[in-house]
Short mmCIF file of C-alpha atoms and ligand atoms in Angstrom, two decimals:
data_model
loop_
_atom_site.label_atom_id
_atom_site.label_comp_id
_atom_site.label_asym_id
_atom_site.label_seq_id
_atom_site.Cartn_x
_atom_site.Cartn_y
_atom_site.Cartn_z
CA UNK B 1 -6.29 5.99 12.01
CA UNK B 2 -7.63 9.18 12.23
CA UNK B 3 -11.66 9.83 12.28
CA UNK B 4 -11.46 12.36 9.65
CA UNK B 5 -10.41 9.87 6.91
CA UNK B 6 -12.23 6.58 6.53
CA UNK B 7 -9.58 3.64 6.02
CA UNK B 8 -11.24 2.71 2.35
CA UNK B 9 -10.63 6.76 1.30
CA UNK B 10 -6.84 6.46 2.26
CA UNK B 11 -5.94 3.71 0.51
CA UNK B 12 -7.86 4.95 -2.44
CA UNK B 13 -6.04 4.25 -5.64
CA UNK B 14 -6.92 7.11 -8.55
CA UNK B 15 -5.29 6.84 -12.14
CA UNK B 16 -6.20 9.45 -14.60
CA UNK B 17 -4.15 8.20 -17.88
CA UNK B 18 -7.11 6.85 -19.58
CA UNK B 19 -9.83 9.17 -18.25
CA UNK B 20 -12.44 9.60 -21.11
CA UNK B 21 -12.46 13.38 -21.21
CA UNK B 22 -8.36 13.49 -22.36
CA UNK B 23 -9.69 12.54 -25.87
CA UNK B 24 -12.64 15.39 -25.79
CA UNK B 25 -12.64 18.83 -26.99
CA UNK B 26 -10.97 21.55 -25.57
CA UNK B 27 -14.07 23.30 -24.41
CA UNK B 28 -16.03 19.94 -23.42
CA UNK B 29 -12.97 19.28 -20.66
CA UNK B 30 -13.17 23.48 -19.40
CA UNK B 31 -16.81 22.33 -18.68
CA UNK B 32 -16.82 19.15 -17.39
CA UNK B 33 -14.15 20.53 -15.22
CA UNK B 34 -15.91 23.32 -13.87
CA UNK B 35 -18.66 20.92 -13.00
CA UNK B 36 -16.87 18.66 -11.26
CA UNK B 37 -15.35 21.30 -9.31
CA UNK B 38 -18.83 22.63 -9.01
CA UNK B 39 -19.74 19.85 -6.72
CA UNK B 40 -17.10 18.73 -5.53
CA UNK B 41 -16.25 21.80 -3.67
CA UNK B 42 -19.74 22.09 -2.29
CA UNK B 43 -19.33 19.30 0.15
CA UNK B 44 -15.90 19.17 0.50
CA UNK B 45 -13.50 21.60 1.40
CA UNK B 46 -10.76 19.12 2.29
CA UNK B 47 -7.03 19.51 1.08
CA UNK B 48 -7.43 15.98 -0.26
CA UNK B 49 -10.45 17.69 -2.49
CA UNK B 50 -8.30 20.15 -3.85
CA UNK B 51 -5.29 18.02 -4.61
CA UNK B 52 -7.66 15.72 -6.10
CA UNK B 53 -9.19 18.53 -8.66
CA UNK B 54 -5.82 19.88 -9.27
CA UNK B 55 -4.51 16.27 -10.51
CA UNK B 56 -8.15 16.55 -12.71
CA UNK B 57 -7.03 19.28 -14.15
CA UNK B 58 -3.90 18.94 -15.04
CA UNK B 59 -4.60 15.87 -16.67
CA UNK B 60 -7.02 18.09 -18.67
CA UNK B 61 -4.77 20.45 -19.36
CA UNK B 62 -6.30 23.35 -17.73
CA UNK B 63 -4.56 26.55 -17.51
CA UNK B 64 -7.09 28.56 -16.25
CA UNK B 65 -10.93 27.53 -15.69
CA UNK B 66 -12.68 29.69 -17.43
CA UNK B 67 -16.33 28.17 -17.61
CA UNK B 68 -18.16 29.93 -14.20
CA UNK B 69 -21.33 27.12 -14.09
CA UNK B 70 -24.47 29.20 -12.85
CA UNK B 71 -27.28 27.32 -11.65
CA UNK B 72 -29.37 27.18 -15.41
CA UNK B 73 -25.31 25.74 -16.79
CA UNK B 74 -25.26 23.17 -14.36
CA UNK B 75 -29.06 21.97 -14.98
CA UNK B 76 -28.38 21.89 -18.89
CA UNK B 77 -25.21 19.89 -18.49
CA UNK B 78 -26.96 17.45 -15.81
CA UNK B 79 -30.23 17.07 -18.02
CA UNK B 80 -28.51 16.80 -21.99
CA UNK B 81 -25.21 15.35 -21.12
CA UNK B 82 -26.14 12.17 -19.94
CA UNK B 83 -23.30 10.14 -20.19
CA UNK B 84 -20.95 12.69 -18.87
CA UNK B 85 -23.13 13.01 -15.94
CA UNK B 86 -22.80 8.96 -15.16
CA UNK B 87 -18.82 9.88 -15.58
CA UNK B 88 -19.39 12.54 -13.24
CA UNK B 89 -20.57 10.66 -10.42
CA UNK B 90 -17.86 7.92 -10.93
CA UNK B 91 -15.39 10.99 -10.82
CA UNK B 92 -16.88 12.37 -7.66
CA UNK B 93 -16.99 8.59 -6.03
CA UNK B 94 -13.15 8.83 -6.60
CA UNK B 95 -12.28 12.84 -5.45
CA UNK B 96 -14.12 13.08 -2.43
CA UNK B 97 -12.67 11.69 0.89
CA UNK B 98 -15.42 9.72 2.74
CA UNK B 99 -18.45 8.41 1.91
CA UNK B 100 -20.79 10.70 3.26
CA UNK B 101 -19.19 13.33 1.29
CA UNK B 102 -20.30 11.59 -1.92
CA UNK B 103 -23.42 10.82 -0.75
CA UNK B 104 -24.02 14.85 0.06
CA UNK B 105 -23.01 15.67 -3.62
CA UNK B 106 -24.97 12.64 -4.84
CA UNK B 107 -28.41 15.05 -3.08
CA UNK B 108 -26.96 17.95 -4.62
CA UNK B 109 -27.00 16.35 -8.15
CA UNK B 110 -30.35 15.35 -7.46
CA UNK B 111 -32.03 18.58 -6.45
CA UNK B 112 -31.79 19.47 -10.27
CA UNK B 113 -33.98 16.59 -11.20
CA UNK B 114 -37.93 17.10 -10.31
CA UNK B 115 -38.94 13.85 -11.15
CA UNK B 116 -38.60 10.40 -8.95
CA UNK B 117 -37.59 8.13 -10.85
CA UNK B 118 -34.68 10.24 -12.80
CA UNK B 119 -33.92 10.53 -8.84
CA UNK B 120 -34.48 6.84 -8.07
CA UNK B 121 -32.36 6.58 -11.65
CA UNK B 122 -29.40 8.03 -10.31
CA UNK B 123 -29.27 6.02 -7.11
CA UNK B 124 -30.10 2.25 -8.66
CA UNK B 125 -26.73 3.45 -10.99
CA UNK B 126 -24.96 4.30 -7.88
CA UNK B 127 -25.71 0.84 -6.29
CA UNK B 128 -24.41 -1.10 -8.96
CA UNK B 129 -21.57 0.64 -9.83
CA UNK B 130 -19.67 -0.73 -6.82
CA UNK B 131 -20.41 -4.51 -7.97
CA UNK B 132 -18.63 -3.46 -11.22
CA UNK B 133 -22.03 -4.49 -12.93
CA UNK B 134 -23.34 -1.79 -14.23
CA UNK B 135 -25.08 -2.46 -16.97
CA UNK B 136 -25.93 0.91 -18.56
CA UNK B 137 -26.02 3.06 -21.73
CA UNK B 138 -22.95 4.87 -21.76
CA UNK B 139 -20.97 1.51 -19.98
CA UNK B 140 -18.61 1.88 -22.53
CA UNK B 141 -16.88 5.36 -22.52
CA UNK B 142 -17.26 5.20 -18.34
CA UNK B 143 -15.65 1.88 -18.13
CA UNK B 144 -12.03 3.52 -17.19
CA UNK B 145 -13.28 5.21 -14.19
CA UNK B 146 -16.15 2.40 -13.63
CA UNK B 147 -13.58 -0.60 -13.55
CA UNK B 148 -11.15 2.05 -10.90
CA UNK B 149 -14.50 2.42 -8.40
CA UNK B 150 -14.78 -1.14 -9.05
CA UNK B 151 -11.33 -2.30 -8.05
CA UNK B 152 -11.18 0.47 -5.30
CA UNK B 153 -14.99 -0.81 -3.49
CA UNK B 154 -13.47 -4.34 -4.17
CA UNK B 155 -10.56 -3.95 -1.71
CA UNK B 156 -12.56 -2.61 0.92
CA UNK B 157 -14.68 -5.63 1.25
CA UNK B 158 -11.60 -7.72 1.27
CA UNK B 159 -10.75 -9.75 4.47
CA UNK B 160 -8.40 -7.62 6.63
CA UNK B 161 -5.23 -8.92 6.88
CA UNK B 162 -2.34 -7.35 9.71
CA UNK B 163 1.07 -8.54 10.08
CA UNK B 164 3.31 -6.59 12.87
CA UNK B 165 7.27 -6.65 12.30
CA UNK B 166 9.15 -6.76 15.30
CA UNK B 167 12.68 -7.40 16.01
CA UNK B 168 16.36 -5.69 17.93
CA UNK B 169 17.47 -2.84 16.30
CA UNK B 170 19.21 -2.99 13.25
CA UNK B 171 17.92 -6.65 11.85
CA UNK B 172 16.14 -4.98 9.09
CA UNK B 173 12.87 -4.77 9.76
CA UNK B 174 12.23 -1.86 7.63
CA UNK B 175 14.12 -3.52 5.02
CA UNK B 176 11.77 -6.33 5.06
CA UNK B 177 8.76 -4.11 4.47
CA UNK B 178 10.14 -2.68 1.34
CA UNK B 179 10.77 -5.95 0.08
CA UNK B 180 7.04 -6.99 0.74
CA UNK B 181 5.99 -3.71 -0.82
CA UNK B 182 9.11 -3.36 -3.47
CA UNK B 183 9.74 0.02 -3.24
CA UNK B 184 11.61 2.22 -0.37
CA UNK B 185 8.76 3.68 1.41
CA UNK B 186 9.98 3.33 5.06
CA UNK B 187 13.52 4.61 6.22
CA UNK B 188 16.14 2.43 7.32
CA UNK B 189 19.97 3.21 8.21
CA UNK B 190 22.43 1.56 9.72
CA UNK B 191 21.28 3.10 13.13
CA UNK B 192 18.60 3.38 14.89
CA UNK B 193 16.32 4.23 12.44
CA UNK B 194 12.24 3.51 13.52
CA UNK B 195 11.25 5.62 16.31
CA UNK B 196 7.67 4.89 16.65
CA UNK B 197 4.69 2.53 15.08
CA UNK B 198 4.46 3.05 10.91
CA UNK B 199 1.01 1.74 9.14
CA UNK B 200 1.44 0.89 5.41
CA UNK B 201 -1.71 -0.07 3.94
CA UNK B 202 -2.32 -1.42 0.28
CA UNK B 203 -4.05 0.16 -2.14
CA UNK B 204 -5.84 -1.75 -4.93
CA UNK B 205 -3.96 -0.99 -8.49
CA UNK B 206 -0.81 1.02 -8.98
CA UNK B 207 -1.54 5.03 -9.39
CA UNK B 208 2.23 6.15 -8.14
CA UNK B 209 0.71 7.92 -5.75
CA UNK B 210 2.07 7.26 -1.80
CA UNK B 211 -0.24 8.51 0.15
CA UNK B 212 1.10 9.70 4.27
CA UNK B 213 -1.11 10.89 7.23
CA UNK B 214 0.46 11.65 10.09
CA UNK B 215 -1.63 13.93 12.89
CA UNK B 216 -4.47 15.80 10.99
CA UNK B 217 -1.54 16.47 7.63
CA UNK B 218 -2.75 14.17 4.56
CA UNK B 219 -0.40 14.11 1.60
CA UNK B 220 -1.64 12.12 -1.42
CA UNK B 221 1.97 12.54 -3.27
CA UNK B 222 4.59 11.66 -0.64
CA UNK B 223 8.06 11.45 -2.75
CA UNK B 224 11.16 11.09 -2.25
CA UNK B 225 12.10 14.19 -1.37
CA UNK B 226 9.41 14.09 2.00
CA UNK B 227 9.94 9.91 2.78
CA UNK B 228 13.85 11.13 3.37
CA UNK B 229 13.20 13.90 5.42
CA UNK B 230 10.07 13.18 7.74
CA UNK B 231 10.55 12.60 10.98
CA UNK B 232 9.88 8.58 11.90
CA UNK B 233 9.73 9.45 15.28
CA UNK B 234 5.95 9.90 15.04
CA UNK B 235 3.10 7.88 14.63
CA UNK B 236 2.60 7.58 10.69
CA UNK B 237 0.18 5.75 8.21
CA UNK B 238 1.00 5.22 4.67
CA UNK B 239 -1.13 3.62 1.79
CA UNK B 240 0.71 2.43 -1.68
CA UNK B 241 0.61 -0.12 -4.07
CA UNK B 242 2.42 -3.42 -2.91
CA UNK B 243 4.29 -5.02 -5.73
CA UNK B 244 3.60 -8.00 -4.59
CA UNK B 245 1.85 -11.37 -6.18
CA UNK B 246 -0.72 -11.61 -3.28
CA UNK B 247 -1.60 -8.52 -2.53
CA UNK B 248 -4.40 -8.36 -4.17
CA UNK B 249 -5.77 -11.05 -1.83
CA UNK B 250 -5.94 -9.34 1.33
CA UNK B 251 -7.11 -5.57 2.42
CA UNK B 252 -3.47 -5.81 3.92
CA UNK B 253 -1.90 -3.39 6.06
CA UNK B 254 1.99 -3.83 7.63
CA UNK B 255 2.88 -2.45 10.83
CA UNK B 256 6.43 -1.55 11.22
CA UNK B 257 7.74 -0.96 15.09
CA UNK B 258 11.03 0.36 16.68
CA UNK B 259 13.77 -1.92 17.13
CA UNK B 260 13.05 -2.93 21.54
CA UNK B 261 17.14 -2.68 22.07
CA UNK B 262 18.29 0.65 21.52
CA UNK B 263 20.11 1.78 24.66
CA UNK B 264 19.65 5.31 24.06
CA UNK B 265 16.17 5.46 23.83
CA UNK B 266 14.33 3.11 26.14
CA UNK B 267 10.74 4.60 24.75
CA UNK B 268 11.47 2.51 22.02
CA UNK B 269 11.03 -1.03 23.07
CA UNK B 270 8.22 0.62 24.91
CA UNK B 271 6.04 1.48 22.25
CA UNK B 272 6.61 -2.06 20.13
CA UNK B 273 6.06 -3.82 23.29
CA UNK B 274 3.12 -1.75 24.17
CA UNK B 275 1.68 -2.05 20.31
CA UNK B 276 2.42 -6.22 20.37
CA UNK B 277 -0.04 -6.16 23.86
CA UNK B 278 -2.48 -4.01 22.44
CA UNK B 279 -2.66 -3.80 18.73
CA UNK B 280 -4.77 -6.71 16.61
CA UNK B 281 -2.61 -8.32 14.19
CA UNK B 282 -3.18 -11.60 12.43
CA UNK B 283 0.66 -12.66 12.24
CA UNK B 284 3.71 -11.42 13.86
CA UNK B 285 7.02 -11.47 12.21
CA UNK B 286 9.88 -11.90 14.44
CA UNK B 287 13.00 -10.69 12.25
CA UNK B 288 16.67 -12.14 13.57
CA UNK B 289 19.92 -10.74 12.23
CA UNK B 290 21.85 -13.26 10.67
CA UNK B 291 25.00 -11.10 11.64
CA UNK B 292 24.15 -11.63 15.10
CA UNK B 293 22.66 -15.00 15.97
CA UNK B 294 22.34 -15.67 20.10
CA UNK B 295 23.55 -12.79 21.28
CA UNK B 296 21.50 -12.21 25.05
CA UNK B 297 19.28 -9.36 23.52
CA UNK B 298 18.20 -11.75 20.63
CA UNK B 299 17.19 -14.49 23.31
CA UNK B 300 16.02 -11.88 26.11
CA UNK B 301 13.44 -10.20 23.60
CA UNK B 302 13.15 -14.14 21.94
CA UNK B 303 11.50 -15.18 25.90
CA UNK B 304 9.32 -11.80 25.97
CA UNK B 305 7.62 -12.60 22.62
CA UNK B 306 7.21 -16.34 23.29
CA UNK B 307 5.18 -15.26 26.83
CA UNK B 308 3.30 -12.46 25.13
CA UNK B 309 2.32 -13.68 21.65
CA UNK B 310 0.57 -16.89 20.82
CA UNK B 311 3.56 -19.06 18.93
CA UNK B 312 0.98 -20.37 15.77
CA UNK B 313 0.43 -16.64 15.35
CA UNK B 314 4.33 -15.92 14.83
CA UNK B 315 6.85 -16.38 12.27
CA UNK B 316 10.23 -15.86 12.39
CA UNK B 317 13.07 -14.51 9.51
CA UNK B 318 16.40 -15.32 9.39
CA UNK B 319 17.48 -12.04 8.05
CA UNK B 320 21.14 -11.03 6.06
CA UNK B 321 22.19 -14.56 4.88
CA UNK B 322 23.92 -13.05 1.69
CA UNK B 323 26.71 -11.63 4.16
CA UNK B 324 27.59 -15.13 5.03
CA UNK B 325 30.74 -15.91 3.65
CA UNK B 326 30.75 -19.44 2.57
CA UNK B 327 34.46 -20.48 3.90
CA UNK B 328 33.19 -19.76 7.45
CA UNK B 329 29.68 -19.96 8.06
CA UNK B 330 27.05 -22.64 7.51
CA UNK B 331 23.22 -21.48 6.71
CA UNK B 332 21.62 -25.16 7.85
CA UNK B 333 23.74 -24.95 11.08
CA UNK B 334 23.09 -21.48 11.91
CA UNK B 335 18.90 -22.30 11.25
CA UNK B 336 19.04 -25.26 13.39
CA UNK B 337 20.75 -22.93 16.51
CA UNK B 338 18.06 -21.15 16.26
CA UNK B 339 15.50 -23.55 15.73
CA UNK B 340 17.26 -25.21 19.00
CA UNK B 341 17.00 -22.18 20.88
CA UNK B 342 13.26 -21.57 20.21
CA UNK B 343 12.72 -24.96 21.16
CA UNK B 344 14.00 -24.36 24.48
CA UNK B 345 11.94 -21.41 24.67
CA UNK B 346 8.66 -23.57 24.11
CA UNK B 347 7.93 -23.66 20.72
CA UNK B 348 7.12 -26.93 19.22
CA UNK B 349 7.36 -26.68 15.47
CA UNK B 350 8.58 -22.69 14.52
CA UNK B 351 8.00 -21.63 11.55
CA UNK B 352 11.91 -20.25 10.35
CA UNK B 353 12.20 -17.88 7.02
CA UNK B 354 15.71 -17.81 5.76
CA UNK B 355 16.09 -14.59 3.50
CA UNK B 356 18.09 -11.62 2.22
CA UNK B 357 15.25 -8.64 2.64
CA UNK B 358 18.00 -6.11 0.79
CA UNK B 359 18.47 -8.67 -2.02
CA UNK B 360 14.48 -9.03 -2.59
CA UNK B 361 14.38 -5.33 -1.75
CA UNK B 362 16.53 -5.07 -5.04
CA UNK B 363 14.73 -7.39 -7.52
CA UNK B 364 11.49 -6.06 -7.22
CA UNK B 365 13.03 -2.61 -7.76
CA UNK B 366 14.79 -3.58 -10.65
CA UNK B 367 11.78 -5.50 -11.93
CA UNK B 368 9.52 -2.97 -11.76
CA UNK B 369 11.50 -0.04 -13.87
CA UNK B 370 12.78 1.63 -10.49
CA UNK B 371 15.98 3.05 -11.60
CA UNK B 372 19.38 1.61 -9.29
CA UNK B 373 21.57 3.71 -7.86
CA UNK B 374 25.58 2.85 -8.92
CA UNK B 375 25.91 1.07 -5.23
CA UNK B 376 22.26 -0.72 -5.71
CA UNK B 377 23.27 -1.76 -8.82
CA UNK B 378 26.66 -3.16 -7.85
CA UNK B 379 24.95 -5.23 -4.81
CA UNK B 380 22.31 -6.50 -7.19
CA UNK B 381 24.47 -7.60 -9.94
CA UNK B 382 26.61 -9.38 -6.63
CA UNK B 383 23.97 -10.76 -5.61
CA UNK B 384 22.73 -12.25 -8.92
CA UNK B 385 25.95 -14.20 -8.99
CA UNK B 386 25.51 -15.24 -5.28
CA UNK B 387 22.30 -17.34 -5.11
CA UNK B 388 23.17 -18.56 -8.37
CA UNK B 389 25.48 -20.69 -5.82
CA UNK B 390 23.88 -24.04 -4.02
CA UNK B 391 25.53 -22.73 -0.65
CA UNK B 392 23.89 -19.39 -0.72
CA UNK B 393 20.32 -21.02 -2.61
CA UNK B 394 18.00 -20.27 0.13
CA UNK B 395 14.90 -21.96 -1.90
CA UNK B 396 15.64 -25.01 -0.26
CA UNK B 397 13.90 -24.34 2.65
CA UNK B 398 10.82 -23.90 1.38
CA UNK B 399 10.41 -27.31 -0.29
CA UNK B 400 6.35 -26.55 -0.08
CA UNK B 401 6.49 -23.80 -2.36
CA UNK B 402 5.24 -24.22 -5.81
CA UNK B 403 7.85 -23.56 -8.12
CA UNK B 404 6.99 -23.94 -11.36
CA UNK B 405 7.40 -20.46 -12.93
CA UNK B 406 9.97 -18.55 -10.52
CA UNK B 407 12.40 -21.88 -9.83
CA UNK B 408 15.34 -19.86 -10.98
CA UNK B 409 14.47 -16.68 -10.11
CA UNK B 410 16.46 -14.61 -7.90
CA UNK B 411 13.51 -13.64 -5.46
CA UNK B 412 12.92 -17.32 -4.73
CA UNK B 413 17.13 -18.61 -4.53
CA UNK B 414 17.26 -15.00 -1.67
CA UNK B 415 14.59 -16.78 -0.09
CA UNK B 416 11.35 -14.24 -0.48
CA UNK B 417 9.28 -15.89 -2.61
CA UNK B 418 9.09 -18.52 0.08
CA UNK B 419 8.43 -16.07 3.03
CA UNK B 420 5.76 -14.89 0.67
CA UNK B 421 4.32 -17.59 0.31
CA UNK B 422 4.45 -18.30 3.91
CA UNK B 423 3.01 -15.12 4.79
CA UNK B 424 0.06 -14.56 2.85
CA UNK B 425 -0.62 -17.91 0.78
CA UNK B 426 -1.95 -20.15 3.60
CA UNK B 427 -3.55 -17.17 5.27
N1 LIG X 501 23.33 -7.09 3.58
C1 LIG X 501 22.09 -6.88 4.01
N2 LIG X 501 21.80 -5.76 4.68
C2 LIG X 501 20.53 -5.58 5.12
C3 LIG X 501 19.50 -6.53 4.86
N3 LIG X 501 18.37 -6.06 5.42
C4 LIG X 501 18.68 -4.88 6.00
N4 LIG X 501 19.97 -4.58 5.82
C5 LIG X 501 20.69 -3.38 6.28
O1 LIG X 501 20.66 -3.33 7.69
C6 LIG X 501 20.54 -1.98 8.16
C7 LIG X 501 19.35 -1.86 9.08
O2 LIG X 501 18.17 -2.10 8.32
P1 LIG X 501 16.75 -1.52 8.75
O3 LIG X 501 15.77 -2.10 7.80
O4 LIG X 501 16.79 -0.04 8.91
O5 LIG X 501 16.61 -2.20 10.18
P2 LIG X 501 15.46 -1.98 11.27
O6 LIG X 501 15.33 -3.28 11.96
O7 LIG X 501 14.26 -1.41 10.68
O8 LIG X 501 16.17 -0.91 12.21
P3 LIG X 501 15.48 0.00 13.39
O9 LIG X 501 14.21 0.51 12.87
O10 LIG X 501 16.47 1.08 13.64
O11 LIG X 501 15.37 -0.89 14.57
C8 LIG X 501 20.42 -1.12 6.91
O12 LIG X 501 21.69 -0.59 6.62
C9 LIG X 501 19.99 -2.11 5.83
O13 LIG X 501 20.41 -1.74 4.54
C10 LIG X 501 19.85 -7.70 4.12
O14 LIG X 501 19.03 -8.57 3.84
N5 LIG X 501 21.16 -7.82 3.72
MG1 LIG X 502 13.22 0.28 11.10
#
């Protein structure tokens, strides 16, 4: 990660909808605005800052700022608009990019009192606010911006959790990660597609915001438009929401890797082997291709990651199983091939995930509003009538799984809810 940005600031989550100042006047915004601004752009002069104030103000409604605070403006707002000044710290907590940032503005709000304990005031409201606890005046018309400091301070003191995704080119690895996260925030294709390590961190609650460093270049609104036409063959870190029922759980953070057999470009399986030796994950998830089952790269890079990776740390996904066709292939048979082929590679019990990534990739799309292209919508509707059938219902393998609620739901017959579950639930 890189030193400028702390790891708690990047994964930041900010959501203006129900800010408290959207309902004020007209005038009361221009100045609360120009405050905030004020102080924010005395310690910070960070593009993150100024994206930051520009979402502020939009949200406002500003046009044009035309409230210039002078010293004697800012002491009357600090010293006779009390609650807005608790909002304004909460606000600032949120904008600036690291914590010492905040702290610096905190000192500069503080000059303008003379007396201790409105100082000492100030700070004993700063130390609570992270437990959420708070328990002052203006509670009430803060709480939208206390409970977002809350959930965002919450996160950070979450246990850590990595998972790295390796596999041969092609298996859908990339595909998997969207499915854990439900949305299509790394690139995958038909070729090779990864070119170097990708970080997606979680962030706490959903703000629509995807936020992408790569180098020293933050971007707190990575679309579309950039995800399609960055370049993946450089080291990149991305924080978003994860739609994903336990998420919340973990301070999580999924490292995606270049497929190791891609002829062209032996750098490649360079850089995922050299990451698996060197980089700290908790699990590793060892993605296999349905489509091509024992072929001598699958078993070749199979042998590498059994003498390089402890076995209880890795799991391993059957990948693809809705292009089985039912007339010729048999799931069970295929699973136990490769459960028979790990076993002569030394593992005693492997843990095997039968799934269709694409397939989960879709219902979490679909579930959460994302609008289907004609194709996506075609495969999902396919698929819905697919592991409807017993020969395709890939549920079965998890018999452990608690089913109660999601029994007939398409993520659990493709087989995700149980990875899922495997994943994160026993963690
Ligand atoms: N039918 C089907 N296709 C899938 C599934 N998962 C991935 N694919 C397709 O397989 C191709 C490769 O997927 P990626 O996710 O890019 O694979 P990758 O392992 O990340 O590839 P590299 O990064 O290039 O090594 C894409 O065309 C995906 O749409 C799946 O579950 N079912
Ligand atoms: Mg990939």
């Amino acid at each position: 990660m890189n030193k400028l940005y702390e790891l708690s600031e990047f994964q930041k989550s900010l959501l203006l909808k129900g800010h408290p100042l959207i309902l004020e006047k007209e005038k009361t915004k221009q100045k609360y605005y120009a405050i905030l601004h004020f102080f924010a752009l005395k310690v910070s002069a960070d593009k993150s800052t100024a994206y930051r104030l520009t979402q502020y103000r939009e949200t406002f409604g500003i046009l044009k700022v035309q409230w210039n605070p002078d010293d004697s403006k800012v002491y009357w707002f600090l010293h006779f608009e009390r609650k807005r000044l608790y909002l304004l710290i909460l606000d600032l907590f949120l904008i600036l990019p690291e914590r010492s940032t905040f702290f610096r503005a905190i000192c500069e709000i503080k000059s303008y009192f003379k007396t201790l304990s409105a100082k000492d005031s100030i700070d004993d409201f700063i130390s609570e606010f992270c437990k959420g606890c708070s328990d002052f005046k203006y509670r009430n018309y803060c709480q939208p911006m206390l409970k977002q400091v809350y959930e965002n301070c919450t996160l950070t003191n979450l246990n850590s959790y990595r998972m790295l995704i390796t596999a041969n080119m092609s298996a859908g690895k990339s595909t998997l990660i969207n499915a854990l996260i439900g949305k299509k925030i790394v690139r995958t294709a038909s070729e090779a597609c990864t070119g170097n390590i990708c970080y997606i961190y979680n962030k706490p609650f959903e703000d629509e915001h995807i936020h992408m460093l790569c180098h020293h270049d933050l971007n707190l609104n990575a679309d579309e438009a950039v995800l399609n036409t960055f370049d993946w063959n450089q080291e990149i870190y991305f924080a978003s929401y994860f739609r994903n029922s336990f998420s919340q759980m973990h301070n999580l953070c999924i490292i995606d890797t270049p497929g190791v057999d891609f002829s062209l470009n032996k750098t490649h399986g360079e850089i995922t082997r050299a990451a698996i030796q060197s980089q700290q994950y908790d699990k590793l998830v060892y993605v296999l291709s349905a489509s091509s089952l024992g072929t001598d790269a699958e078993l070749q890079y199979l042998s590498w990651i059994a003498g390089n990776v402890p076995a209880e740390k890795t799991v391993f996904v059957v990948n693809k199983l809705d292009k089985f066709k039912a007339s010729e292939d048999n799931i069970e048979t295929s699973l136990e091939n490769v459960r028979q082929d790990l076993l002569k590679l030394g593992y005693t019990n492997p843990v095997i995930c039968p799934v269709s990534a694409y397939c989960a990739l879709l219902v979490k799309m679909n579930q959460y509003g994302d609008v289907l292209s004609e194709d996506e919508q075609d495969e999902y509707e396919l698929y819905q009538k697919k592991f409807k059938k017993e020969s395709y219902d890939l549920s079965k393998f998890y018999p452990d799984v608690n089913t109660e609620n999601i029994k007939n739901s398409l993520l659990f017959r493709c087989g995700f809810y149980g990875l899922e579950n495997t994943l994160f639930e026993r963690v």
